Amino acid sequence: MKRKLSNQFLGNFLVIFLLTILATVLAFVLLSFASGLISDSLAKNRYPASAIIKEDYKQIDASAVVENGGGVQVVDKEYRVVYSSGLNTIGKDKLSTEEFTTFLAESKSKPYHYEILYQPEGEFWLIVTFPTSIRLDFSLVYNKKASSNDFMRAGWAMATVVLIYLLILALFTFIYSRITAAGITVPLQKLCDGTRLLREGDYSTRVDLCLKNEFAELQNTFNDMATRIEHEISLRKKSEEDRRRLILDISHDLKNPMSSIQGYVELLMTKSDMTEQEHSEHLEIILNNSKRANRLLTELFELSQMDSPEFSLKPVRTDLCEYLRQICGELVPQLERAGFGYEFDIPEESAFALLDTDRFGRIIQNLMGNAVRYNPQETTVTVSLTAQNHQAVIDFSDDGIGIPAHLAQDIFKPFVRADDSRNSKTGGSGLGLSIAKKIAEAHGGDLTLRYDGNKGSTFRITIPTI
Ligand code: ADP
């Protein structure tokens, strides 16, 4: 991939290189053509020295030259400037032989056009000067009569210059093509590496190209995608782990009552000399264990029902305060039987919420049932309700044994219990709080465990009001 792309770039730039050479040649040809085209109309060619030269320099008419911005000087054989009109670049009235030779030799490189004619009869030099506008007089000149050595030398020199020019052009093209290709192949390679790592399961892979072009967009998209995949994978792992644990817990919790039922039924069937009392004791154990298994299965069914996409509440606009007062009132006999104290702090005014009252009652019953089941006599249960900012908060507290802080996060997970003895008399299914939390969430609220420094436990139900 990398090679292919860079070769394609090299190919493209080779074509550009050839086109550049072609354009350079064409430019020279055009320059030469343009130079020829305009040369007749230039002042220096319209007023050549040959047109104004006279045998006697005093008869020379310099007016046309001067009018067109030029100048005329006459230098005699003593190198004295004997006549000057208009533009004068000699600067002196009298020159030495060296100065005059230097002037003649350097005239080509100055920004002036000089035409210098010698008049043998008058023994003077006529110098016509025009300022150069833009020198556009490229031409390749050669003379066949030149010595073959000179011809070869000049030819080689020119060929070498052209070759060096072409080599430099080729080098630049090559470097440019490589740099341009690298601008694409390097980020592509990094993205390829990242994708490969992702495919191999390294979901923490991120690409950093340090670029601000389209590749940066691709990099951001790639990194976003990697983050999402990483998140999804960790969620999947977690839910897989939860599912495994759930199955393990279910089978463990069902195994005890089922094997107990089996054992006692077998005993009843095989032991013939059983007293009436033993018989009814065994039957009671069987009944209790079937109740236990049945409760577990009912709660499991309820929990999985709430996880299913078809699950929906039947919400009705209900006065939360009125409803809570009523349900707490119904629970009073249970509290009194257990020797519990109670305090209800529910405001007189109304706070309306959309409630599936059957399901919502399950939360209160479960919290109350737990308070009674897990705490000793004389524990006080407090239920309070406050409503503000479109939200009602129901705090359900007891001053009993409390729930260890390390379980605060997990207590709402299925099968999590504070006392780990699954067979203890108090031991429930460990599903009650999971179901209660799901019901609260389905109502758009939540059920959380709070630690406010007080003894016992405080569960908080939040629910949006309307
Ligand atoms: P369970 O069916 O076991 O009651 P829950 O999910 O309702 O299941 O409760 C989980 C565990 O939380 C219980 O086993 C118990 O150890 C602890 N728990 C719940 N409520 C209270 C409470 N009010 N006081 C002390 N412990 C509690």
Short mmCIF file of C-alpha atoms and ligand atoms in Angstrom, two decimals:
data_model
loop_
_atom_site.label_atom_id
_atom_site.label_comp_id
_atom_site.label_asym_id
_atom_site.label_seq_id
_atom_site.Cartn_x
_atom_site.Cartn_y
_atom_site.Cartn_z
CA MET A 1 0.00 0.00 0.00
CA LYS A 2 2.70 2.40 1.11
CA ARG A 3 4.89 1.66 -1.87
CA LYS A 4 2.08 1.87 -4.34
CA LEU A 5 1.00 5.30 -3.21
CA SER A 6 4.52 6.74 -3.14
CA ASN A 7 5.22 5.30 -6.61
CA GLN A 8 2.07 6.88 -7.89
CA PHE A 9 3.28 10.19 -6.51
CA LEU A 10 6.71 9.72 -8.06
CA GLY A 11 5.05 8.99 -11.42
CA ASN A 12 2.92 12.12 -11.15
CA PHE A 13 5.91 14.26 -10.35
CA LEU A 14 7.99 12.79 -13.18
CA VAL A 15 5.29 13.92 -15.58
CA ILE A 16 5.36 17.37 -13.97
CA PHE A 17 9.16 17.38 -14.27
CA LEU A 18 8.98 16.71 -18.02
CA LEU A 19 6.29 19.31 -18.45
CA THR A 20 8.47 21.84 -16.55
CA ILE A 21 11.37 21.22 -18.98
CA LEU A 22 9.03 21.62 -21.88
CA ALA A 23 7.65 24.84 -20.42
CA THR A 24 11.19 26.19 -19.82
CA VAL A 25 12.18 25.55 -23.45
CA LEU A 26 8.92 27.07 -24.65
CA ALA A 27 9.48 30.13 -22.46
CA PHE A 28 12.91 30.71 -24.02
CA VAL A 29 11.52 30.30 -27.53
CA LEU A 30 8.69 32.73 -26.74
CA LEU A 31 11.11 35.21 -25.18
CA SER A 32 13.27 35.12 -28.27
CA PHE A 33 10.19 35.52 -30.49
CA ALA A 34 8.84 38.45 -28.39
CA SER A 35 12.26 40.06 -28.37
CA GLY A 36 12.33 40.01 -32.20
CA LEU A 37 8.73 41.23 -32.36
CA ILE A 38 9.29 44.41 -30.34
CA SER A 39 12.90 45.18 -31.27
CA ASP A 40 12.03 47.44 -34.26
CA SER A 41 9.78 49.66 -32.17
CA LEU A 42 12.33 50.22 -29.37
CA ALA A 43 13.93 53.75 -29.32
CA LYS A 44 17.46 52.28 -29.38
CA ASN A 45 16.69 50.57 -32.69
CA ARG A 46 14.74 53.48 -34.15
CA TYR A 47 17.64 55.88 -33.66
CA PRO A 48 20.81 53.89 -34.30
CA ALA A 49 24.21 55.62 -34.23
CA SER A 50 24.70 54.84 -37.92
CA ALA A 51 21.70 57.04 -38.78
CA ILE A 52 23.05 60.21 -37.22
CA ILE A 53 26.81 59.86 -37.67
CA LYS A 54 28.53 62.49 -39.84
CA GLU A 55 32.12 62.99 -40.94
CA ASP A 56 32.23 66.12 -38.89
CA TYR A 57 30.84 65.56 -35.48
CA LYS A 58 29.68 69.18 -35.29
CA GLN A 59 27.04 68.39 -37.89
CA ILE A 60 25.54 65.57 -35.87
CA ASP A 61 21.87 66.14 -35.02
CA ALA A 62 21.20 64.57 -31.61
CA SER A 63 17.72 66.08 -31.13
CA ALA A 64 15.67 62.92 -31.95
CA VAL A 65 17.79 60.82 -29.59
CA VAL A 66 17.56 63.37 -26.78
CA GLU A 67 13.78 63.76 -27.26
CA ASN A 68 13.42 59.98 -26.78
CA GLY A 69 15.29 60.05 -23.45
CA GLY A 70 18.71 59.17 -24.85
CA GLY A 71 22.04 60.95 -25.13
CA VAL A 72 24.86 61.45 -27.64
CA GLN A 73 28.58 61.88 -26.84
CA VAL A 74 31.57 62.23 -29.11
CA VAL A 75 34.98 61.11 -27.84
CA ASP A 76 38.05 62.12 -29.91
CA LYS A 77 41.23 60.11 -30.33
CA GLU A 78 42.68 61.76 -27.22
CA TYR A 79 39.68 60.38 -25.31
CA ARG A 80 38.26 63.80 -24.64
CA VAL A 81 34.49 64.21 -24.62
CA VAL A 82 34.21 66.92 -27.28
CA TYR A 83 30.47 66.83 -27.68
CA SER A 84 27.68 65.83 -25.34
CA SER A 85 23.92 66.18 -25.59
CA GLY A 86 21.23 64.57 -23.39
CA LEU A 87 21.90 61.50 -21.25
CA ASN A 88 25.59 61.25 -20.32
CA THR A 89 26.91 58.20 -18.46
CA ILE A 90 30.62 58.82 -19.07
CA GLY A 91 30.78 61.34 -16.22
CA LYS A 92 34.10 62.94 -17.25
CA ASP A 93 35.38 65.31 -19.87
CA LYS A 94 38.67 63.52 -20.32
CA LEU A 95 39.38 59.80 -20.00
CA SER A 96 42.61 57.81 -19.82
CA THR A 97 43.12 54.91 -22.22
CA GLU A 98 42.29 52.40 -19.42
CA GLU A 99 39.18 54.32 -18.42
CA PHE A 100 37.90 54.36 -22.00
CA THR A 101 38.66 50.64 -22.44
CA THR A 102 36.90 49.87 -19.16
CA PHE A 103 33.93 51.97 -20.26
CA LEU A 104 33.72 50.07 -23.52
CA ALA A 105 34.15 46.66 -21.83
CA GLU A 106 31.60 47.29 -19.09
CA SER A 107 29.00 48.99 -21.24
CA LYS A 108 27.26 45.62 -21.79
CA SER A 109 26.56 45.05 -18.11
CA LYS A 110 25.10 48.49 -17.33
CA PRO A 111 21.36 49.21 -17.39
CA TYR A 112 21.89 51.25 -20.57
CA HIS A 113 22.00 50.40 -24.20
CA TYR A 114 25.15 51.73 -25.80
CA GLU A 115 25.91 51.95 -29.46
CA ILE A 116 29.47 52.96 -30.14
CA LEU A 117 30.66 53.77 -33.70
CA TYR A 118 34.12 54.86 -34.78
CA GLN A 119 34.35 57.48 -37.51
CA PRO A 120 37.76 56.96 -39.14
CA GLU A 121 37.69 60.20 -41.20
CA GLY A 122 36.82 62.43 -38.24
CA GLU A 123 38.82 60.16 -35.91
CA PHE A 124 36.21 60.09 -33.18
CA TRP A 125 33.84 57.68 -31.45
CA LEU A 126 30.15 58.38 -31.52
CA ILE A 127 28.37 57.04 -28.42
CA VAL A 128 24.56 56.82 -28.46
CA THR A 129 23.03 55.90 -25.07
CA PHE A 130 19.49 54.85 -24.22
CA PRO A 131 18.36 53.72 -20.76
CA THR A 132 17.40 50.03 -20.82
CA SER A 133 13.68 49.48 -20.07
CA ILE A 134 13.54 45.73 -19.58
CA ARG A 135 16.16 43.78 -21.39
CA LEU A 136 14.29 41.27 -23.46
CA ASP A 137 16.97 40.33 -25.90
CA PHE A 138 17.72 36.67 -25.30
CA SER A 139 19.16 34.95 -28.35
CA LEU A 140 21.36 31.98 -29.01
CA VAL A 141 24.09 33.22 -31.31
CA TYR A 142 26.75 31.16 -32.91
CA ASN A 143 29.21 31.56 -35.71
CA LYS A 144 30.37 28.61 -37.76
CA LYS A 145 33.68 30.29 -38.42
CA ALA A 146 34.66 30.25 -34.75
CA SER A 147 37.54 27.93 -33.88
CA SER A 148 36.35 24.39 -33.26
CA ASN A 149 38.05 24.38 -29.86
CA ASP A 150 36.11 27.47 -28.72
CA PHE A 151 32.95 26.03 -30.18
CA MET A 152 33.44 22.77 -28.25
CA ARG A 153 34.33 24.56 -25.03
CA ALA A 154 31.32 26.90 -25.18
CA GLY A 155 29.09 23.97 -26.21
CA TRP A 156 30.26 21.86 -23.26
CA ALA A 157 29.89 24.75 -20.83
CA MET A 158 26.33 25.30 -21.99
CA ALA A 159 25.50 21.62 -21.97
CA THR A 160 26.91 21.35 -18.40
CA VAL A 161 24.82 24.29 -17.20
CA VAL A 162 21.68 22.83 -18.80
CA LEU A 163 22.47 19.43 -17.27
CA ILE A 164 23.02 20.90 -13.81
CA TYR A 165 19.77 22.86 -14.20
CA LEU A 166 17.92 19.69 -15.15
CA LEU A 167 19.51 17.72 -12.33
CA ILE A 168 18.53 20.35 -9.76
CA LEU A 169 15.03 20.36 -11.22
CA ALA A 170 14.91 16.55 -11.00
CA LEU A 171 16.24 16.59 -7.42
CA PHE A 172 13.66 19.13 -6.31
CA THR A 173 10.93 17.13 -7.99
CA PHE A 174 12.10 13.95 -6.28
CA ILE A 175 12.37 15.56 -2.83
CA TYR A 176 9.01 17.24 -3.30
CA SER A 177 7.38 13.99 -4.38
CA ARG A 178 8.85 12.14 -1.39
CA ILE A 179 7.77 14.79 1.10
CA THR A 180 4.27 14.92 -0.37
CA ALA A 181 4.01 11.14 -0.37
CA ALA A 182 5.28 11.00 3.22
CA GLY A 183 2.52 13.45 4.21
CA ILE A 184 0.07 10.76 3.20
CA THR A 185 1.85 7.50 3.79
CA VAL A 186 3.03 8.27 7.35
CA PRO A 187 -0.42 9.08 8.80
CA LEU A 188 -1.92 6.23 6.78
CA GLN A 189 0.64 3.85 8.23
CA LYS A 190 -0.15 5.05 11.76
CA LEU A 191 -3.87 4.57 11.16
CA CYS A 192 -3.21 1.11 9.70
CA ASP A 193 -1.15 0.20 12.78
CA GLY A 194 -3.93 1.45 15.07
CA THR A 195 -6.56 -0.53 13.18
CA ARG A 196 -4.42 -3.65 13.32
CA LEU A 197 -3.93 -3.30 17.08
CA LEU A 198 -7.68 -2.79 17.50
CA ARG A 199 -8.35 -5.92 15.46
CA GLU A 200 -5.90 -7.83 17.63
CA GLY A 201 -7.91 -6.86 20.68
CA ASP A 202 -5.95 -3.90 22.06
CA TYR A 203 -8.95 -1.63 22.60
CA SER A 204 -6.92 1.01 24.45
CA THR A 205 -5.18 1.89 21.14
CA ARG A 206 -5.41 5.54 20.12
CA VAL A 207 -3.75 7.31 17.17
CA ASP A 208 -1.99 10.67 17.54
CA LEU A 209 -0.96 12.12 14.16
CA CYS A 210 -0.19 15.71 15.29
CA LEU A 211 -1.90 16.96 12.12
CA LYS A 212 -4.61 19.47 11.39
CA ASN A 213 -5.76 18.32 7.96
CA GLU A 214 -8.34 15.75 6.85
CA PHE A 215 -6.24 13.04 8.49
CA ALA A 216 -6.87 14.70 11.86
CA GLU A 217 -10.60 14.21 11.23
CA LEU A 218 -9.97 10.58 10.37
CA GLN A 219 -7.83 10.28 13.50
CA ASN A 220 -10.61 11.73 15.69
CA THR A 221 -13.19 9.42 14.13
CA PHE A 222 -10.86 6.48 14.67
CA ASN A 223 -10.22 7.42 18.31
CA ASP A 224 -13.94 7.95 18.97
CA MET A 225 -14.66 4.58 17.46
CA ALA A 226 -11.94 2.93 19.58
CA THR A 227 -13.32 4.58 22.73
CA ARG A 228 -16.80 3.31 21.94
CA ILE A 229 -15.60 -0.19 21.19
CA GLU A 230 -13.58 -0.19 24.41
CA HIS A 231 -16.64 0.95 26.36
CA GLU A 232 -18.93 -1.60 24.69
CA ILE A 233 -16.46 -4.41 25.25
CA SER A 234 -16.07 -3.56 28.94
CA LEU A 235 -19.88 -3.38 29.28
CA ARG A 236 -20.23 -6.70 27.55
CA LYS A 237 -17.58 -8.25 29.80
CA LYS A 238 -19.33 -6.88 32.86
CA SER A 239 -22.77 -8.08 31.83
CA GLU A 240 -21.29 -11.46 30.94
CA GLU A 241 -19.76 -11.60 34.40
CA ASP A 242 -23.07 -10.53 36.01
CA ARG A 243 -24.95 -13.15 34.04
CA ARG A 244 -22.51 -15.88 35.09
CA ARG A 245 -22.77 -14.83 38.70
CA LEU A 246 -26.57 -14.70 38.50
CA ILE A 247 -26.82 -18.22 37.12
CA LEU A 248 -24.43 -19.45 39.80
CA ASP A 249 -26.45 -17.74 42.53
CA ILE A 250 -29.79 -18.96 41.21
CA SER A 251 -28.64 -22.56 41.00
CA HIS A 252 -27.07 -22.33 44.44
CA ASP A 253 -30.17 -20.80 46.02
CA LEU A 254 -32.54 -23.24 44.37
CA LYS A 255 -30.40 -26.25 45.16
CA ASN A 256 -30.87 -26.04 48.96
CA PRO A 257 -34.69 -26.03 49.15
CA MET A 258 -34.98 -28.54 46.31
CA SER A 259 -32.61 -31.06 47.84
CA SER A 260 -34.30 -30.58 51.21
CA ILE A 261 -37.73 -31.25 49.65
CA GLN A 262 -36.38 -34.31 47.85
CA GLY A 263 -34.76 -35.63 51.03
CA TYR A 264 -37.88 -35.26 53.17
CA VAL A 265 -40.21 -36.69 50.53
CA GLU A 266 -37.93 -39.72 50.21
CA LEU A 267 -37.93 -40.03 53.99
CA LEU A 268 -41.73 -39.87 54.09
CA MET A 269 -41.97 -42.52 51.40
CA THR A 270 -39.45 -44.95 52.85
CA LYS A 271 -39.85 -44.56 56.63
CA SER A 272 -43.00 -46.40 57.64
CA ASP A 273 -42.66 -46.21 61.44
CA MET A 274 -42.96 -42.38 61.58
CA THR A 275 -44.99 -40.78 64.35
CA GLU A 276 -47.81 -38.42 63.51
CA GLN A 277 -45.78 -35.48 64.84
CA GLU A 278 -42.64 -36.36 62.85
CA HIS A 279 -44.83 -36.73 59.79
CA SER A 280 -46.34 -33.26 60.13
CA GLU A 281 -42.93 -31.71 61.00
CA HIS A 282 -41.47 -33.15 57.79
CA LEU A 283 -44.42 -31.92 55.78
CA GLU A 284 -43.97 -28.45 57.27
CA ILE A 285 -40.30 -28.42 56.28
CA ILE A 286 -41.27 -29.49 52.77
CA LEU A 287 -43.92 -26.75 52.67
CA ASN A 288 -41.47 -24.06 53.88
CA ASN A 289 -38.84 -25.09 51.37
CA SER A 290 -41.31 -25.11 48.51
CA LYS A 291 -42.49 -21.65 49.60
CA ARG A 292 -38.86 -20.52 49.62
CA ALA A 293 -38.18 -21.94 46.15
CA ASN A 294 -41.45 -20.54 44.90
CA ARG A 295 -40.66 -17.06 46.25
CA LEU A 296 -37.24 -17.15 44.69
CA LEU A 297 -38.66 -18.13 41.31
CA THR A 298 -41.44 -15.53 41.54
CA GLU A 299 -38.96 -12.77 42.32
CA LEU A 300 -36.61 -13.93 39.59
CA PHE A 301 -39.49 -13.88 37.17
CA GLU A 302 -40.37 -10.37 38.32
CA LEU A 303 -36.76 -9.19 37.92
CA SER A 304 -36.35 -10.62 34.43
CA GLN A 305 -39.76 -9.26 33.46
CA MET A 306 -38.53 -5.77 34.29
CA ASP A 307 -35.43 -6.28 32.17
CA SER A 308 -37.44 -7.34 29.15
CA PRO A 309 -38.15 -4.71 26.47
CA GLU A 310 -41.90 -5.40 26.67
CA PHE A 311 -42.01 -4.31 30.31
CA SER A 312 -44.04 -1.17 30.89
CA LEU A 313 -45.69 0.51 33.85
CA LYS A 314 -49.32 1.47 34.14
CA PRO A 315 -48.81 4.97 35.50
CA VAL A 316 -51.68 6.92 37.01
CA ARG A 317 -51.58 10.50 38.33
CA THR A 318 -51.44 9.96 42.09
CA ASP A 319 -51.04 12.16 45.14
CA LEU A 320 -47.79 10.77 46.55
CA CYS A 321 -48.39 12.13 50.09
CA GLU A 322 -51.84 10.64 50.29
CA TYR A 323 -50.64 7.36 48.85
CA LEU A 324 -47.64 7.13 51.19
CA ARG A 325 -49.79 7.93 54.24
CA GLN A 326 -52.16 5.15 53.26
CA ILE A 327 -49.51 2.50 52.62
CA CYS A 328 -47.61 3.38 55.83
CA GLY A 329 -50.87 3.12 57.76
CA GLU A 330 -51.38 -0.37 56.36
CA LEU A 331 -47.91 -1.36 57.53
CA VAL A 332 -48.38 -0.16 61.11
CA PRO A 333 -49.81 -3.47 62.45
CA GLN A 334 -46.76 -5.31 61.05
CA LEU A 335 -44.44 -2.85 62.85
CA GLU A 336 -46.34 -3.12 66.09
CA ARG A 337 -46.32 -6.91 65.97
CA ALA A 338 -42.54 -6.80 65.59
CA GLY A 339 -42.20 -4.41 68.52
CA PHE A 340 -40.89 -1.60 66.32
CA GLY A 341 -41.28 2.13 66.85
CA TYR A 342 -42.32 4.31 63.90
CA GLU A 343 -42.42 7.94 62.82
CA PHE A 344 -44.02 9.29 59.68
CA ASP A 345 -43.24 12.77 58.45
CA ILE A 346 -45.46 13.25 55.43
CA PRO A 347 -46.69 16.76 54.52
CA GLU A 348 -50.41 17.58 54.44
CA GLU A 349 -50.32 19.20 51.01
CA SER A 350 -50.36 17.23 47.79
CA ALA A 351 -47.46 16.20 45.56
CA PHE A 352 -48.55 14.51 42.37
CA ALA A 353 -46.55 11.91 40.45
CA LEU A 354 -47.25 9.34 37.76
CA LEU A 355 -47.30 6.08 39.71
CA ASP A 356 -47.94 2.47 38.94
CA THR A 357 -49.25 2.11 42.48
CA ASP A 358 -49.05 -1.70 42.60
CA ARG A 359 -45.39 -1.69 41.61
CA PHE A 360 -44.47 1.38 43.64
CA GLY A 361 -46.06 -0.18 46.74
CA ARG A 362 -43.63 -3.07 46.26
CA ILE A 363 -40.72 -0.70 47.04
CA ILE A 364 -42.23 0.44 50.36
CA GLN A 365 -43.27 -3.08 51.31
CA ASN A 366 -39.82 -4.39 50.55
CA LEU A 367 -38.05 -1.67 52.54
CA MET A 368 -40.43 -2.12 55.44
CA GLY A 369 -40.12 -5.93 55.27
CA ASN A 370 -36.30 -5.68 55.32
CA ALA A 371 -36.33 -3.25 58.26
CA VAL A 372 -38.45 -5.65 60.27
CA ARG A 373 -36.63 -8.78 59.16
CA TYR A 374 -33.05 -7.67 59.69
CA ASN A 375 -33.30 -5.46 62.78
CA PRO A 376 -33.96 -6.21 66.43
CA GLN A 377 -37.06 -5.23 68.42
CA GLU A 378 -37.41 -1.59 69.44
CA THR A 379 -35.87 -0.39 66.25
CA THR A 380 -37.56 2.76 65.02
CA VAL A 381 -38.54 3.16 61.39
CA THR A 382 -38.89 6.69 60.02
CA VAL A 383 -40.52 7.58 56.72
CA SER A 384 -40.35 11.19 55.50
CA LEU A 385 -41.34 12.88 52.26
CA THR A 386 -40.21 16.20 50.85
CA ALA A 387 -41.14 17.60 47.47
CA GLN A 388 -39.30 20.38 45.66
CA ASN A 389 -37.89 21.21 42.22
CA HIS A 390 -40.18 18.76 40.42
CA GLN A 391 -38.92 15.92 42.55
CA ALA A 392 -40.19 14.06 45.56
CA VAL A 393 -37.73 12.49 47.99
CA ILE A 394 -38.85 9.72 50.30
CA ASP A 395 -36.34 8.79 53.00
CA PHE A 396 -36.90 5.42 54.59
CA SER A 397 -34.67 5.03 57.67
CA ASP A 398 -34.23 2.72 60.60
CA ASP A 399 -31.86 2.91 63.53
CA GLY A 400 -31.07 -0.78 63.35
CA ILE A 401 -27.92 -2.74 62.50
CA GLY A 402 -27.19 -0.89 59.27
CA ILE A 403 -25.55 -2.10 56.08
CA PRO A 404 -21.74 -2.24 55.85
CA ALA A 405 -20.37 0.65 53.77
CA HIS A 406 -18.43 -1.67 51.47
CA LEU A 407 -21.76 -3.10 50.29
CA ALA A 408 -23.30 0.28 49.49
CA GLN A 409 -22.69 -0.11 45.74
CA ASP A 410 -23.50 -3.78 45.48
CA ILE A 411 -26.49 -4.14 47.79
CA PHE A 412 -28.83 -3.42 44.85
CA LYS A 413 -27.33 -6.22 42.77
CA PRO A 414 -29.26 -9.50 42.68
CA PHE A 415 -28.37 -12.04 45.39
CA VAL A 416 -26.21 -9.64 47.41
CA ARG A 417 -26.85 -9.84 51.15
CA ALA A 418 -25.18 -8.32 54.14
CA ASP A 419 -25.26 -11.57 56.11
CA ASP A 420 -23.82 -14.12 53.78
CA SER A 421 -25.58 -17.10 55.35
CA ARG A 422 -27.90 -18.13 52.59
CA ASN A 423 -29.66 -20.61 54.79
CA SER A 424 -30.25 -18.35 57.76
CA LYS A 425 -33.83 -17.94 58.85
CA THR A 426 -33.86 -14.26 57.97
CA GLY A 427 -32.08 -14.86 54.66
CA GLY A 428 -34.29 -13.69 51.83
CA SER A 429 -33.60 -14.15 48.15
CA GLY A 430 -31.33 -11.12 47.89
CA LEU A 431 -33.51 -9.91 45.02
CA GLY A 432 -35.83 -7.51 46.88
CA LEU A 433 -33.67 -4.39 46.62
CA SER A 434 -32.76 -5.11 42.95
CA ILE A 435 -36.47 -5.28 42.10
CA ALA A 436 -37.23 -2.16 44.16
CA LYS A 437 -34.46 -0.17 42.43
CA LYS A 438 -35.65 -1.24 38.99
CA ILE A 439 -39.21 -0.16 39.86
CA ALA A 440 -37.95 3.25 41.02
CA GLU A 441 -35.88 3.62 37.82
CA ALA A 442 -38.84 2.63 35.67
CA HIS A 443 -40.72 5.54 37.28
CA GLY A 444 -37.91 7.89 36.17
CA GLY A 445 -36.48 8.02 39.70
CA ASP A 446 -33.98 6.05 41.74
CA LEU A 447 -33.44 4.09 44.92
CA THR A 448 -30.15 4.64 46.73
CA LEU A 449 -28.58 3.85 50.06
CA ARG A 450 -27.42 6.87 52.03
CA TYR A 451 -24.86 7.30 54.73
CA ASP A 452 -25.67 10.33 56.87
CA GLY A 453 -23.67 9.41 59.95
CA ASN A 454 -26.70 8.02 61.75
CA LYS A 455 -26.98 4.50 63.05
CA GLY A 456 -28.94 2.06 60.90
CA SER A 457 -29.82 2.39 57.24
CA THR A 458 -31.42 5.12 55.16
CA PHE A 459 -32.83 4.29 51.76
CA ARG A 460 -33.79 7.20 49.54
CA ILE A 461 -36.43 6.99 46.85
CA THR A 462 -36.52 9.87 44.37
CA ILE A 463 -39.37 10.29 41.94
CA PRO A 464 -40.25 13.10 39.52
CA THR A 465 -43.41 15.03 40.40
CA ILE A 466 -45.81 16.64 37.94
P1 ADP B 1 -33.43 -10.06 50.77
O1 ADP B 1 -34.40 -10.86 50.00
O2 ADP B 1 -32.23 -10.84 51.22
O3 ADP B 1 -34.04 -9.23 51.83
P2 ADP B 1 -32.79 -7.53 49.60
O4 ADP B 1 -32.22 -7.22 48.30
O5 ADP B 1 -34.10 -6.93 49.96
O6 ADP B 1 -32.81 -9.10 49.69
O7 ADP B 1 -31.74 -7.10 50.71
C1 ADP B 1 -30.40 -7.40 50.56
C2 ADP B 1 -29.66 -7.46 51.84
O8 ADP B 1 -29.55 -6.16 52.41
C3 ADP B 1 -30.37 -8.23 52.89
O9 ADP B 1 -30.03 -9.62 52.79
C4 ADP B 1 -29.81 -7.64 54.19
O10 ADP B 1 -28.61 -8.26 54.56
C5 ADP B 1 -29.52 -6.20 53.82
N1 ADP B 1 -30.56 -5.26 54.30
C6 ADP B 1 -31.58 -4.77 53.58
N2 ADP B 1 -32.31 -3.89 54.31
C7 ADP B 1 -31.72 -3.82 55.49
C8 ADP B 1 -31.97 -3.06 56.71
N3 ADP B 1 -33.02 -2.23 56.80
N4 ADP B 1 -31.14 -3.24 57.77
C9 ADP B 1 -30.10 -4.07 57.67
N5 ADP B 1 -29.80 -4.81 56.58
C10 ADP B 1 -30.60 -4.69 55.52
#
